[in-house]
Coordinates of C-alpha atoms in Angstrom, one line a residue:
X16 CA 10.1 -19.3 -12.3
X17 CA 7.6 -19.9 -9.3
X18 CA 3.9 -19.9 -10.0
X19 CA 2.1 -16.9 -8.4
X20 CA -0.8 -19.2 -7.4
X21 CA 1.5 -21.2 -5.2
X22 CA 2.5 -18.0 -3.2
X23 CA -1.2 -17.6 -2.3
X24 CA -1.8 -13.9 -3.1
X25 CA -5.5 -13.2 -3.0
X26 CA -5.4 -10.2 -5.3
X27 CA -3.0 -8.0 -7.3
X28 CA -2.9 -5.3 -4.7
X29 CA -1.7 -7.7 -2.0
X30 CA 0.9 -8.9 -4.5
X31 CA 2.5 -5.5 -5.2
X32 CA 2.2 -4.5 -1.5
X33 CA 4.4 -7.5 -0.8
X34 CA 7.0 -6.0 -3.1
X35 CA 6.7 -2.7 -1.3
X36 CA 7.1 -4.5 2.1
X37 CA 10.4 -6.1 0.9
X38 CA 11.6 -2.7 -0.3
X39 CA 10.7 -1.0 2.9
X40 CA 12.3 -3.7 5.1
X41 CA 15.5 -3.5 3.0
X42 CA 15.5 0.3 3.2
X43 CA 15.0 0.3 7.0
X44 CA 17.8 -2.2 7.5
X45 CA 20.2 -0.3 5.4
X46 CA 19.4 2.9 7.4
X47 CA 19.9 1.0 10.6
X48 CA 23.3 -0.1 9.4
X49 CA 24.1 3.4 8.4
X50 CA 23.3 4.6 11.9
X51 CA 25.6 1.9 13.4
X52 CA 28.6 2.3 11.1
X53 CA 28.4 5.8 9.8
X54 CA 28.1 9.2 11.4
X55 CA 24.6 10.7 11.3
X56 CA 24.0 14.4 11.8
X57 CA 21.4 15.7 14.2
X58 CA 19.1 16.5 11.3
X59 CA 19.3 12.9 10.1
X60 CA 18.2 11.7 13.6
X61 CA 15.5 14.2 13.7
X62 CA 14.1 13.1 10.3
X63 CA 14.3 9.5 11.4
X64 CA 12.4 10.2 14.6
X65 CA 9.7 12.2 12.7
X66 CA 9.3 9.4 10.2
X67 CA 8.9 6.8 13.0
X68 CA 6.4 9.0 14.9
X69 CA 4.4 9.6 11.8
X70 CA 4.3 5.8 11.1
X71 CA 3.0 5.2 14.6
X72 CA 0.3 7.8 14.3
X73 CA -0.8 6.4 11.0
X74 CA -0.9 2.9 12.5
X75 CA -3.1 4.2 15.3
X76 CA -5.4 6.0 13.0
X77 CA -5.9 3.0 10.7
X78 CA -6.5 0.7 13.7
X79 CA -9.1 3.2 15.1
X80 CA -10.7 3.3 11.6
X81 CA -11.1 -0.5 11.5
X82 CA -12.6 -0.5 15.0
X83 CA -15.0 2.2 14.1
X84 CA -16.1 0.5 10.9
X85 CA -16.7 -2.8 12.7
X86 CA -18.7 -0.9 15.4
X87 CA -20.9 0.7 12.7
X88 CA -21.4 -2.7 11.1
X89 CA -22.6 -4.2 14.4
X90 CA -24.9 -1.3 15.2
X91 CA -26.5 -1.4 11.7
X92 CA -26.5 -5.2 11.7
X93 CA -24.8 -5.4 8.3
X94 CA -24.7 -8.9 6.7
X95 CA -21.5 -10.9 6.7
X96 CA -20.9 -10.6 3.0
X97 CA -21.4 -6.8 3.0
X98 CA -19.3 -6.4 6.1
X99 CA -16.3 -8.1 4.5
X100 CA -16.9 -6.4 1.2
X101 CA -16.9 -3.0 2.8
X102 CA -13.6 -3.7 4.7
X103 CA -11.9 -4.8 1.5
X104 CA -13.2 -1.7 -0.4
X105 CA -11.9 0.5 2.4
X106 CA -8.5 -1.2 2.2
X107 CA -8.3 -0.8 -1.5
X108 CA -9.4 2.9 -1.4
X109 CA -6.8 3.5 1.4
X110 CA -4.0 2.0 -0.8
X111 CA -5.2 4.0 -3.8
X112 CA -5.3 7.2 -1.8
X113 CA -1.7 6.6 -0.7
X114 CA -0.7 6.7 -4.3
X115 CA -2.7 9.9 -5.1
X116 CA -2.1 12.2 -2.1
X117 CA 1.7 12.6 -2.4
X118 CA 1.3 13.4 -6.1
X119 CA -1.0 16.2 -5.2
X120 CA 0.7 17.5 -2.1
X121 CA 4.1 17.7 -3.8
X122 CA 2.8 20.6 -5.8
X123 CA 2.1 22.7 -2.7
X124 CA 4.8 21.9 -0.1
X125 CA 8.3 23.4 0.2
X126 CA 10.7 21.2 -1.7
X127 CA 13.7 20.0 0.4
X128 CA 16.2 17.1 0.0
X129 CA 14.2 14.8 2.2
X130 CA 10.8 15.4 0.6
X131 CA 11.0 12.3 -1.6
X132 CA 12.5 10.1 1.2
X133 CA 9.8 11.2 3.7
X134 CA 6.9 10.8 1.2
X135 CA 8.1 7.4 0.0
X136 CA 8.5 6.0 3.5
X137 CA 5.3 7.4 5.0
X138 CA 2.9 6.7 2.1
X139 CA 4.4 3.3 1.4
X140 CA 4.0 2.4 5.0
X141 CA 0.5 3.6 5.0
X142 CA -0.4 1.6 2.0
X143 CA 1.1 -1.5 3.5
X144 CA -0.8 -0.9 6.8
X145 CA -4.1 -0.5 4.9
X146 CA -3.4 -3.8 3.1
X147 CA -2.6 -5.7 6.3
X148 CA -5.5 -4.3 8.3
X149 CA -8.3 -4.5 5.7
X150 CA -7.2 -7.0 3.0
X151 CA -5.2 -9.8 4.7
X152 CA -7.6 -10.2 7.6
X153 CA -10.4 -11.1 5.2
X154 CA -8.7 -13.9 3.3
X155 CA -10.1 -16.7 5.5
X156 CA -13.7 -15.3 5.2
X157 CA -14.0 -14.2 1.6
X158 CA -12.2 -14.1 -1.8
X159 CA -12.2 -12.4 -5.1
X160 CA -13.9 -14.3 -8.0
X161 CA -11.0 -13.9 -10.4
X162 CA -7.6 -15.7 -10.3
X163 CA -4.2 -14.1 -10.6
X164 CA -2.3 -14.7 -13.9
X165 CA 1.4 -15.3 -13.8
X166 CA 2.3 -13.1 -16.7
X167 CA 0.4 -10.1 -15.3
X168 CA 1.7 -10.7 -11.8
X169 CA 5.3 -10.9 -12.9
X170 CA 4.8 -7.7 -15.0
X171 CA 3.6 -5.9 -11.9
X172 CA 6.5 -7.3 -9.8
X173 CA 9.1 -6.1 -12.3
X174 CA 7.4 -2.7 -12.8
X175 CA 7.2 -1.9 -9.2
X176 CA 10.7 -3.2 -8.4
X177 CA 12.2 -1.0 -11.2
X178 CA 10.2 2.1 -10.0
X179 CA 11.3 1.7 -6.4
X180 CA 14.9 1.0 -7.2
X181 CA 15.1 4.0 -9.6
X182 CA 13.5 6.2 -7.0
X183 CA 15.9 5.2 -4.2
X184 CA 18.9 5.5 -6.6
X185 CA 17.9 9.0 -7.7
X186 CA 17.0 10.1 -4.2
X187 CA 20.5 9.1 -3.0
X188 CA 22.5 10.4 -5.9
X189 CA 20.5 13.4 -7.1
X190 CA 22.3 16.7 -6.5
X191 CA 20.0 19.1 -8.2
X192 CA 16.8 19.2 -6.0
X193 CA 14.7 21.5 -8.2
X194 CA 11.0 21.6 -7.7
X195 CA 10.3 20.0 -11.1
X196 CA 12.6 17.1 -10.5
X197 CA 11.0 16.2 -7.1
X198 CA 7.5 16.5 -8.7
X199 CA 8.5 14.1 -11.5
X200 CA 10.0 11.7 -8.9
X201 CA 6.9 11.7 -6.8
X202 CA 4.6 11.1 -9.8
X203 CA 6.7 8.2 -11.1
X204 CA 7.1 6.6 -7.7
X205 CA 3.4 6.7 -6.8
X206 CA 1.7 6.4 -10.2
X207 CA 1.7 2.6 -10.2
X208 CA 0.6 2.3 -6.6
X209 CA -3.0 3.3 -7.1
X210 CA -3.6 2.0 -10.6
X211 CA -4.1 -1.7 -9.7
X212 CA -6.1 -0.9 -6.6
X213 CA -8.5 1.4 -8.6
X214 CA -9.1 -1.4 -11.1
X215 CA -9.8 -3.9 -8.3
X216 CA -12.2 -1.5 -6.6
X217 CA -14.2 -1.3 -9.9
X218 CA -14.2 -5.1 -10.1
X219 CA -15.5 -5.6 -6.6
X220 CA -18.3 -3.0 -7.3
X221 CA -19.2 -5.1 -10.4
X222 CA -19.5 -8.2 -8.3
X223 CA -16.1 -9.9 -8.3
X224 CA -16.3 -10.9 -4.7
X225 CA -17.7 -13.9 -2.8
X226 CA -18.0 -15.3 0.7
X227 CA -16.3 -18.6 1.8
X228 CA -18.7 -21.0 3.5
X229 CA -17.9 -24.1 5.4
X230 CA -20.3 -26.1 3.3
X231 CA -18.3 -25.3 0.2
X232 CA -21.0 -23.1 -1.3
X233 CA -20.4 -19.5 -2.1
X234 CA -22.5 -16.3 -1.8
X235 CA -21.6 -14.0 -4.6
X236 CA -22.2 -10.2 -4.3
X237 CA -23.8 -8.7 -7.4
X238 CA -24.0 -5.0 -7.8
X239 CA -27.3 -3.5 -8.5

C-alpha cells in the first residue's frame, strides 16, 4: 500500500477532493461514451448542456472571487501570512458549503429523476474548483502544521469511494424516485464532503498554519 506522504497531499480536504476528481472524470468519460455509442434523447442533451453551462458559470464566479479577494488584500496591504491563510480558509469554506447547500436545497426543490445527477455533478465540480483555486495554489507558499496519517487517509479514501459508487449505482438503477428517497441520497452523498473541511477550518483558526520561507524558518499563525 503506498504511503500518503509520498503522494504529497497538503491536507485531508485536498486528498478527498482528489477522489472526487477521479470520480468526476470517470463519470464524464462514461457519459461521453454513452453519447457516442448509445442514442440520447433531446432531454438528455438538454440536461448535459445545462450542466456544462452551470459548470462554466461556477468557474467564472470562483475566478472572480479570487481576483476580488486578492484585490482587497492589496488595497488593505494585508501581510503575506494572513493573505494565504485567508485564501485557504475561503477554499475550505467553499468546499464545506458545497456539501451543505444541496442537503438543504433538496428539501425545497421539485424532485425529478435528474435531481441527484445534477446536484452531484454541479456541487462536486464546485468543490473541486474551490480546492484548485484556493488550496492548491498556496502549497508553494504555506503549509499546514500537521501531517497526514496513512490510516486516517485511507479511511477517508475508502469512505468517499463507497459513498460515490453507491450514489451513482442507486442513481442509475433506482426506479422509485420518491421525495424521501432523493433526500436520503443527497444527505448520504454530501454528508462526508463538508465534515473534514469543517474540522480543518477549525484547526487553521486555532493556529495549524505556517508560511514557508526561503531561509528555512517558518512564521506560524496563532489565533488570538
